[in-house]
Short mmCIF file of C-alpha atoms and ligand atoms in Angstrom, two decimals:
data_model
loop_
_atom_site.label_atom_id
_atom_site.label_comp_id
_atom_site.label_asym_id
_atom_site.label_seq_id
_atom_site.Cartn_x
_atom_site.Cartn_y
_atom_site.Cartn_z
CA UNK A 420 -19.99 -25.89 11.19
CA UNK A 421 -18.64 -23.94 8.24
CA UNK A 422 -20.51 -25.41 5.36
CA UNK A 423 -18.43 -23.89 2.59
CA UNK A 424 -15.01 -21.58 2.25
CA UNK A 425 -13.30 -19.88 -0.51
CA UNK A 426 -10.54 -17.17 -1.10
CA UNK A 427 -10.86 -14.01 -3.48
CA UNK A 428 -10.05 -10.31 -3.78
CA UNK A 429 -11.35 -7.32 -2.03
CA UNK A 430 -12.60 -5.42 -5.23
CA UNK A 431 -15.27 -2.53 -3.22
CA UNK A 432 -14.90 -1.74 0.14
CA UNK A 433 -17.41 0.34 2.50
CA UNK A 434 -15.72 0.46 5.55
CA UNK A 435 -17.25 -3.20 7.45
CA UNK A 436 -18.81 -4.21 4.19
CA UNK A 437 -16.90 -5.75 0.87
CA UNK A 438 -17.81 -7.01 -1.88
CA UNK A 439 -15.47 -9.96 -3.35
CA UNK A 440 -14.25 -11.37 -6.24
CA UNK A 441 -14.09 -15.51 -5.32
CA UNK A 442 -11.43 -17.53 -7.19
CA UNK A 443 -13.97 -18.51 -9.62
CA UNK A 444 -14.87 -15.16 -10.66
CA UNK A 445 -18.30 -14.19 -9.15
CA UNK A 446 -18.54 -11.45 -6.57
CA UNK A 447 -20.51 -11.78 -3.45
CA UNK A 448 -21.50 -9.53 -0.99
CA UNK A 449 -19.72 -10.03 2.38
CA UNK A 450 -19.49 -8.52 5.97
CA UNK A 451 -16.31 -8.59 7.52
CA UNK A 452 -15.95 -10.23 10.64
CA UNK A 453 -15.57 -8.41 14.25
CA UNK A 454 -14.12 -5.04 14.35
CA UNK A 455 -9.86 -5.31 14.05
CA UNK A 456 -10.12 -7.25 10.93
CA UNK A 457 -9.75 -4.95 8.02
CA UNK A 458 -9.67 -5.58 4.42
CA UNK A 459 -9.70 -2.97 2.12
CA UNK A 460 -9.19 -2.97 -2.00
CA UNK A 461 -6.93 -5.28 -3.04
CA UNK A 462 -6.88 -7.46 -0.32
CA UNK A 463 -7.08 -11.15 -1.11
CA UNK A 464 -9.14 -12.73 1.94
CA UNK A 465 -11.08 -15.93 3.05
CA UNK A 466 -14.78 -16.12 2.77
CA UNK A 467 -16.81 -18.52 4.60
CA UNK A 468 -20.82 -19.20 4.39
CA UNK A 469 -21.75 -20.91 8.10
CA UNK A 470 -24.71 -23.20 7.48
CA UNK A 471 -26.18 -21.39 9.91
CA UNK A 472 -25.70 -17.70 8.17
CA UNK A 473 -27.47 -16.11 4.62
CA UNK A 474 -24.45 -14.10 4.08
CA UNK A 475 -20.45 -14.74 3.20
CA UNK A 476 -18.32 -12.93 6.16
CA UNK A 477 -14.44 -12.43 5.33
CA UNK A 478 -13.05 -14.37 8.31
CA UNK A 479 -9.15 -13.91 7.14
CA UNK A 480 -7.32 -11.48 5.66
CA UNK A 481 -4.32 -13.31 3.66
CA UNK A 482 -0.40 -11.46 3.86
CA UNK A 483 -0.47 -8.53 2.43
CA UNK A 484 2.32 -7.58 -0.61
CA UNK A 485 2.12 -3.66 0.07
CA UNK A 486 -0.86 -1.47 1.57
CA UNK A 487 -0.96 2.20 0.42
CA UNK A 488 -1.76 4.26 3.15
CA UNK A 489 -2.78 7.83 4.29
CA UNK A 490 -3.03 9.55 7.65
CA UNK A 491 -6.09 11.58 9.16
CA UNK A 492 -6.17 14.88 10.23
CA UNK A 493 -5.31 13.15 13.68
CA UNK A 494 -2.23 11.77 12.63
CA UNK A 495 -3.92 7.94 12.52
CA UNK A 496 -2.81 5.72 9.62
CA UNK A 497 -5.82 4.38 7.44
CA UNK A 498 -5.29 1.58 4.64
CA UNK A 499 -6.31 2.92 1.44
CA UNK A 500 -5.78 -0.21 -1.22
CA UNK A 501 -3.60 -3.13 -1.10
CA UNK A 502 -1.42 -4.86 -3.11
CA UNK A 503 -0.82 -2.58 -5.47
CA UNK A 504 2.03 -2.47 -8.31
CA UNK A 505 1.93 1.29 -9.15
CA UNK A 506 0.35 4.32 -8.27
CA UNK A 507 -0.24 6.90 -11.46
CA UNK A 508 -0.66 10.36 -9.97
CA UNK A 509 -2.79 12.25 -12.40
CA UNK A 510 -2.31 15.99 -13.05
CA UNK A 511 -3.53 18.74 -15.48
CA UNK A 512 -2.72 21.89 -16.64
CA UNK A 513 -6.22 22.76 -15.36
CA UNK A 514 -7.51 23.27 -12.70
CA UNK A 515 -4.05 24.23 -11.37
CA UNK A 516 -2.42 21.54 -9.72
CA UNK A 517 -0.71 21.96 -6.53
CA UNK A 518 2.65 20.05 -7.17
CA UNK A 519 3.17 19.85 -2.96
CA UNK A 520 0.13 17.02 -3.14
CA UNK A 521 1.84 15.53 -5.80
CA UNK A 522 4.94 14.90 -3.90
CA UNK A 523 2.63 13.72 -0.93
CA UNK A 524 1.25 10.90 -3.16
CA UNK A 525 4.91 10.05 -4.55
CA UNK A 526 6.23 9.80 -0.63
CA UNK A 527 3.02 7.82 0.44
CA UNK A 528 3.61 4.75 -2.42
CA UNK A 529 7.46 5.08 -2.07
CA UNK A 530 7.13 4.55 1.64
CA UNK A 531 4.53 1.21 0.91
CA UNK A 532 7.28 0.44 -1.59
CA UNK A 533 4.78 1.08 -4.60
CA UNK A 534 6.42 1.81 -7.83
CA UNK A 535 4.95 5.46 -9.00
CA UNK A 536 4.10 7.43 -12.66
CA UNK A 537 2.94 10.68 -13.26
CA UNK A 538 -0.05 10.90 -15.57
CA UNK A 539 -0.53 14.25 -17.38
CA UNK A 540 -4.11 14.87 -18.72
CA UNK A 541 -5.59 17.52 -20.65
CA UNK A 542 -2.73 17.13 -23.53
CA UNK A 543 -5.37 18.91 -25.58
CA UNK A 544 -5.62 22.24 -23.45
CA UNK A 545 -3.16 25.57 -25.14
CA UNK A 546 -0.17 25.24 -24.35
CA UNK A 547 -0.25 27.95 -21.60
CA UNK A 548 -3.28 26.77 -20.08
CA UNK A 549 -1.33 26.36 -16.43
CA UNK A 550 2.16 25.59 -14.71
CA UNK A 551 3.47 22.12 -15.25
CA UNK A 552 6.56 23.35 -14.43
CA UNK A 553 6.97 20.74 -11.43
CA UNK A 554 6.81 17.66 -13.85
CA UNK A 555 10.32 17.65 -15.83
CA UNK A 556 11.80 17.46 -12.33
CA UNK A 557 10.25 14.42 -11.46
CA UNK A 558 11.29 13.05 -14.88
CA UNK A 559 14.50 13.55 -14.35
CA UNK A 560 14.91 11.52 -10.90
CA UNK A 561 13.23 8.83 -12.90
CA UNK A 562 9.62 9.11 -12.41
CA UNK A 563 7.92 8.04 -15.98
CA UNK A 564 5.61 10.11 -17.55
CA UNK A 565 2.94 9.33 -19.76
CA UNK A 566 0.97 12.13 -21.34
CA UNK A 567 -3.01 11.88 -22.34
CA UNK A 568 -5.98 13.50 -23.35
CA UNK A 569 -9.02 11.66 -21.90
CA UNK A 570 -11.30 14.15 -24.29
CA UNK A 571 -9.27 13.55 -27.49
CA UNK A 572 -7.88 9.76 -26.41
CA UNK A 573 -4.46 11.10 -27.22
CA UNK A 574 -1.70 8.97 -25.50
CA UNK A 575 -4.24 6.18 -24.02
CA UNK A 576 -2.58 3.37 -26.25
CA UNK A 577 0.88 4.45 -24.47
CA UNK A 578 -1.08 4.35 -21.34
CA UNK A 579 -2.73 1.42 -21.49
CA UNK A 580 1.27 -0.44 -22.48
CA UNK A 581 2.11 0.79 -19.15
CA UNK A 582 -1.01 0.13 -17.33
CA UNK A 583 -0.96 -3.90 -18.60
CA UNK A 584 -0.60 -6.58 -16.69
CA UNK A 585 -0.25 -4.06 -13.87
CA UNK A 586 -2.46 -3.22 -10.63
CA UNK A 587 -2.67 0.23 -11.13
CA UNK A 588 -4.64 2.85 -8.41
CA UNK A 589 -4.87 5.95 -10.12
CA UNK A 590 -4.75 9.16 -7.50
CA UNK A 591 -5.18 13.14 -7.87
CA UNK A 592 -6.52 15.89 -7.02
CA UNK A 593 -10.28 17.04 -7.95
CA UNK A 594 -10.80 18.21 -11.37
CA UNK A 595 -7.42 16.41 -12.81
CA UNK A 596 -9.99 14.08 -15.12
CA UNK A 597 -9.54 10.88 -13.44
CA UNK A 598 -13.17 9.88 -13.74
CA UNK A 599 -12.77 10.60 -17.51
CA UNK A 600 -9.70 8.81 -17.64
CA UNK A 601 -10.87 5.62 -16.24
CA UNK A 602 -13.63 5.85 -17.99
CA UNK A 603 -11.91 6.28 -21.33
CA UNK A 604 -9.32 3.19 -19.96
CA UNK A 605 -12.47 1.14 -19.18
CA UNK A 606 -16.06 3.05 -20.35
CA UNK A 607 -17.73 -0.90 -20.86
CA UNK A 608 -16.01 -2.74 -17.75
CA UNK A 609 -16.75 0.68 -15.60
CA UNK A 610 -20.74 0.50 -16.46
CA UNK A 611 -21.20 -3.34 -15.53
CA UNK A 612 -19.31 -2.73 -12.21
CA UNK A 613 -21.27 0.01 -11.39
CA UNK A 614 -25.01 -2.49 -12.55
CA UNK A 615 -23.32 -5.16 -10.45
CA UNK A 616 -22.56 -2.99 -7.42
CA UNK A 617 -26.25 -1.80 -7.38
CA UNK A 618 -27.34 -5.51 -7.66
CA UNK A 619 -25.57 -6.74 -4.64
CA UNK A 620 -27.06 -3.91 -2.76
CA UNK A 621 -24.08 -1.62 -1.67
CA UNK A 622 -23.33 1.86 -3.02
CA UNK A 623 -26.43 3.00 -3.25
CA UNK A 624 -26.51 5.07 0.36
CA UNK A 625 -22.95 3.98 1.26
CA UNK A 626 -20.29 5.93 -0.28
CA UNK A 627 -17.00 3.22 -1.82
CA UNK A 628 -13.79 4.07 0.37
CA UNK A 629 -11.93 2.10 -2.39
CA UNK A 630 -12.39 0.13 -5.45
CA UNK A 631 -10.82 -2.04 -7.90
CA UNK A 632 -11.88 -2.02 -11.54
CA UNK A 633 -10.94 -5.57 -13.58
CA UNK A 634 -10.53 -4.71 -17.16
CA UNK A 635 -8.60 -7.29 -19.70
CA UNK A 636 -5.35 -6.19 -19.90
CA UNK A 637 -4.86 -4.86 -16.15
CA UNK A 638 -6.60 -4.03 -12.72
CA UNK A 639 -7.27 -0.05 -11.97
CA UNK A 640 -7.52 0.96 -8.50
CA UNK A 641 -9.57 3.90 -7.56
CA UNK A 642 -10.36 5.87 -3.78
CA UNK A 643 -12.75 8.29 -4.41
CA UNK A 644 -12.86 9.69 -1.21
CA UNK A 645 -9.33 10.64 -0.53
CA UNK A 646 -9.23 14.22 -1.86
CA UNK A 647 -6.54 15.96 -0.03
CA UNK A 648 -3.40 12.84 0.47
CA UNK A 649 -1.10 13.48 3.12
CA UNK A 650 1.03 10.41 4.16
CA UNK A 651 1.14 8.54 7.21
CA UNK A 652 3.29 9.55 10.22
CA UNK A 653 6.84 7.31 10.23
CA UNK A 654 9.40 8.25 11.80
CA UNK A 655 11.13 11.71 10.74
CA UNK A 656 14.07 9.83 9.78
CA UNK A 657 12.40 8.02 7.43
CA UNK A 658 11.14 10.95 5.69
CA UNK A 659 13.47 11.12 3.07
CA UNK A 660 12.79 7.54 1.85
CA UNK A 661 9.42 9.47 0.01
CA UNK A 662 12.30 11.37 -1.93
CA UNK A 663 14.96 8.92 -3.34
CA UNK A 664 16.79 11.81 -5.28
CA UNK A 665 17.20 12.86 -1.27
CA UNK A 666 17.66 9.73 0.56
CA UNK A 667 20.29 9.23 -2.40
CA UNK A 668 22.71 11.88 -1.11
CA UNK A 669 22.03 11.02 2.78
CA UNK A 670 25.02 8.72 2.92
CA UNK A 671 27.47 11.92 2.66
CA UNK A 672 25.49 13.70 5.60
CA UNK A 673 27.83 13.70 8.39
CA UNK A 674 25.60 13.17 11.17
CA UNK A 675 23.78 9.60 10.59
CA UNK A 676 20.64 11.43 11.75
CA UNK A 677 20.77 14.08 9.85
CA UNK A 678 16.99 15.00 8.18
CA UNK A 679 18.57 17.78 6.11
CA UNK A 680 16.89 20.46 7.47
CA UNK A 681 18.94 22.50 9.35
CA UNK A 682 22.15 20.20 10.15
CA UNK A 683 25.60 21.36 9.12
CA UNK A 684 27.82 19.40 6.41
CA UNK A 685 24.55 18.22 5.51
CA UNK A 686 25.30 16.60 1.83
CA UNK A 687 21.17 17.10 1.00
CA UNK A 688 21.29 21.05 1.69
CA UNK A 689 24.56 21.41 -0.41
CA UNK A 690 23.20 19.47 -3.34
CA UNK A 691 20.13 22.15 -3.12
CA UNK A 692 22.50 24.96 -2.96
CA UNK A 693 24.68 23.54 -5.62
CA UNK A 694 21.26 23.26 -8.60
CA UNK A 695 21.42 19.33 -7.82
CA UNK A 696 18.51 18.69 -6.25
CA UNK A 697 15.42 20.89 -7.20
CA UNK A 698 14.55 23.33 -5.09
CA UNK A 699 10.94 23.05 -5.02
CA UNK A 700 11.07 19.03 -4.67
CA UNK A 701 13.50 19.90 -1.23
CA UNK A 702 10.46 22.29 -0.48
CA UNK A 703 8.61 20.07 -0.64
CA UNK A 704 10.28 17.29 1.27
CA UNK A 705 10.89 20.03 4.33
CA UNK A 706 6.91 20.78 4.32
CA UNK A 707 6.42 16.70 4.73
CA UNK A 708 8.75 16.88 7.11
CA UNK A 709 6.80 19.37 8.96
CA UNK A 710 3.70 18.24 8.33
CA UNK A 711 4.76 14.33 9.94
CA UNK A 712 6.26 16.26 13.13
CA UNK A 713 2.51 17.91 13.85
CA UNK A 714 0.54 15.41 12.85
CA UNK A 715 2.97 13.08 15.84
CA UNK A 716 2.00 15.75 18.00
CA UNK A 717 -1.70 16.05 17.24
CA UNK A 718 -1.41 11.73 17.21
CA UNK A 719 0.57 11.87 20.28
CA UNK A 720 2.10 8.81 21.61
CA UNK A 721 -0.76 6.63 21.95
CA UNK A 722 -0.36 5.91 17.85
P1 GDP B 1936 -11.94 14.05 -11.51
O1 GDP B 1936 -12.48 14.98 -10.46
O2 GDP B 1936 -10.44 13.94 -11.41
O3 GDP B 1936 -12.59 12.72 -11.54
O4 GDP B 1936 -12.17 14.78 -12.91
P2 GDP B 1936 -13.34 14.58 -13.99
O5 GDP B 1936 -13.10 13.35 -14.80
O6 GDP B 1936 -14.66 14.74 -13.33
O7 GDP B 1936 -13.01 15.82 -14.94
C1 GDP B 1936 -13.00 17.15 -14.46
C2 GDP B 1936 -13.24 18.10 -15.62
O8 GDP B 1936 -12.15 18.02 -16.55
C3 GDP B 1936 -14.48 17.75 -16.41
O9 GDP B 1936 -15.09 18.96 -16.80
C4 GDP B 1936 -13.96 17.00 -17.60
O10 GDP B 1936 -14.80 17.11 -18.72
C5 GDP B 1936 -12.63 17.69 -17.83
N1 GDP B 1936 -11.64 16.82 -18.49
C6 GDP B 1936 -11.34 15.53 -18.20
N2 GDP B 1936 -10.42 15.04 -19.05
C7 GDP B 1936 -10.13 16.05 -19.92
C8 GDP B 1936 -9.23 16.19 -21.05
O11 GDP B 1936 -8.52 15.28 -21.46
N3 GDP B 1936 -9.21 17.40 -21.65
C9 GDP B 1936 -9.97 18.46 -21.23
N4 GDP B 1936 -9.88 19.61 -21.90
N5 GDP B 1936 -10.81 18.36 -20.21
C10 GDP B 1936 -10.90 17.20 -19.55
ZN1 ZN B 1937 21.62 15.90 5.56
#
């Protein structure tokens, strides 16, 4: 006999171990129960205590709004956080950002339908302290951009407007100053997560695949283990849908099929030739491309 039940929120997640926020606020400790079931950040789940048990177990993972998702070196799709409203990629000037992982993390939350914003750190650094040349292109296909200094607290007030009321999971590479930034966003919050997480006995030899952080004007999302993003495997058609200034032009594509690449009357490649769509960002988009058709082959058809 079940002697109690309750719902919550996935808020740390180590692999077959959460720990979960119930309804009424207080986070317990759970296992999650036989091996398909997964529930990762973000997920809002069912808890039950057996009479019989000393622990919660998550017996029901509740519909799902969006899951953002990345893809092994195998080509197999792993959930990273669900339930998301936005991703905020962070870059910097410094250490040089590689622009091509940027446009990974865009295609991954467009293809979960996540809204996305770019999040440029390091305001404070000269000037000509590295290449940002990457980010006026993605403001101009509509990507906002919100520009901070986690060291001087420039811009977090801007931040924070967009950040509120919002589930945000905030992504980038190593280096960017995302562990400054959220703590900057949330130094007082961050701390008692961390004394609680300690207290209930994870973290300490387990690393967190994914977290969310509750602060009192929004939810921050963080996945410290996923360094290097690549997408997960859809179906090379689909592709494009990680690029809308691309998947924008593919109506005047003659051939329905047509993944821009090398097709004639191809309505993408002309708008690349033409200064309409930015070169790099098409780079980009035909290294994705690339990158999906090997990592089908490597995943073969077994999925
Ligand atoms: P993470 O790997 O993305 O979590 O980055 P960290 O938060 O660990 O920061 C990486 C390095 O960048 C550290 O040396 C930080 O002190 C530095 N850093 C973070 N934010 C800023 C900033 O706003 N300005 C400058 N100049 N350095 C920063
Ligand atoms: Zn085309």
């Amino acid at each position: 006999m079940t002697a109690q039940t309750d719902t919550g929120c996935v808020v740390e997640a180590y692999g077959r171990r959460v720990v979960v926020a119930r309804s009424g606020g207080d986070r317990i400790s759970c296992k999650v129960r036989g091996r398909s079931l997964e529930a990762v950040a973000g997920d809002q789940v069912r808890v039950s205590l057996e009479a019989s048990d000393d622990e919660w177990t998550v017996t029901e993972r509740l519909p799902r709004r969006n899951v953002l998702c990345r893809s092994d070196s195998r080509g197999r799709t792993e959930s990273i956080a669900a339930n998301l409203d936005q991703l905020g990629v962070v870059v910097a000037a410094r250490p040089a950002c590689d622009p091509f992982i940027v446009d990974r993390y865009l295609a991954g939350a467009s293809y979960a339908g996540i809204a996305t914003l770019l999040v440029v750190n390091k305001l404070d650094l000269p000037a000509d302290a590295g290449d940002l040349s990457f980010v006026e292109p993605l403001r101009a296909i509509g990507i906002p951009v919100v520009q901070v200094s986690a060291h001087a607290g420039t811009g977090l007030d801007a931040l924070i407007a967009v950040l509120s009321g919002h589930r945000t999971m905030l992504a980038g590479q190593s280096g960017v100053g995302k562990s400054s930034l959220l703590n900057a966003l949330a130094g007082e919050a961050l701390r008692a997560t961390g004394a609680l997480s300690t207290a209930s006995g994870e973290g300490r030899h387990t690393t967190v695949s994914s977290a969310i952080l509750q602060v009192p004007w929004g939810e921050l999302a963080d996945s410290p283990g996923v360094r290097d993003y690549a997408p997960p495997v859809v179906p090379l058609q689909d592709v494009q849908s990680g690029f809308i200034e691309i998947a924008a032009l593919a109506r005047g594509c003659r051939f329905q099929d047509c993944v821009h690449s090398r097709e004639p009357q191809c309505a993408v490649q002309a708008a690349v030739a033409a200064g309409k769509i930015d070169a790099r960002r098409y780079e980009s988009y035909r290294r994705l491309l690339n990158l999906t058709r090997q990592l089908e082959e490597k995943r073969g058809w077994r999925g």
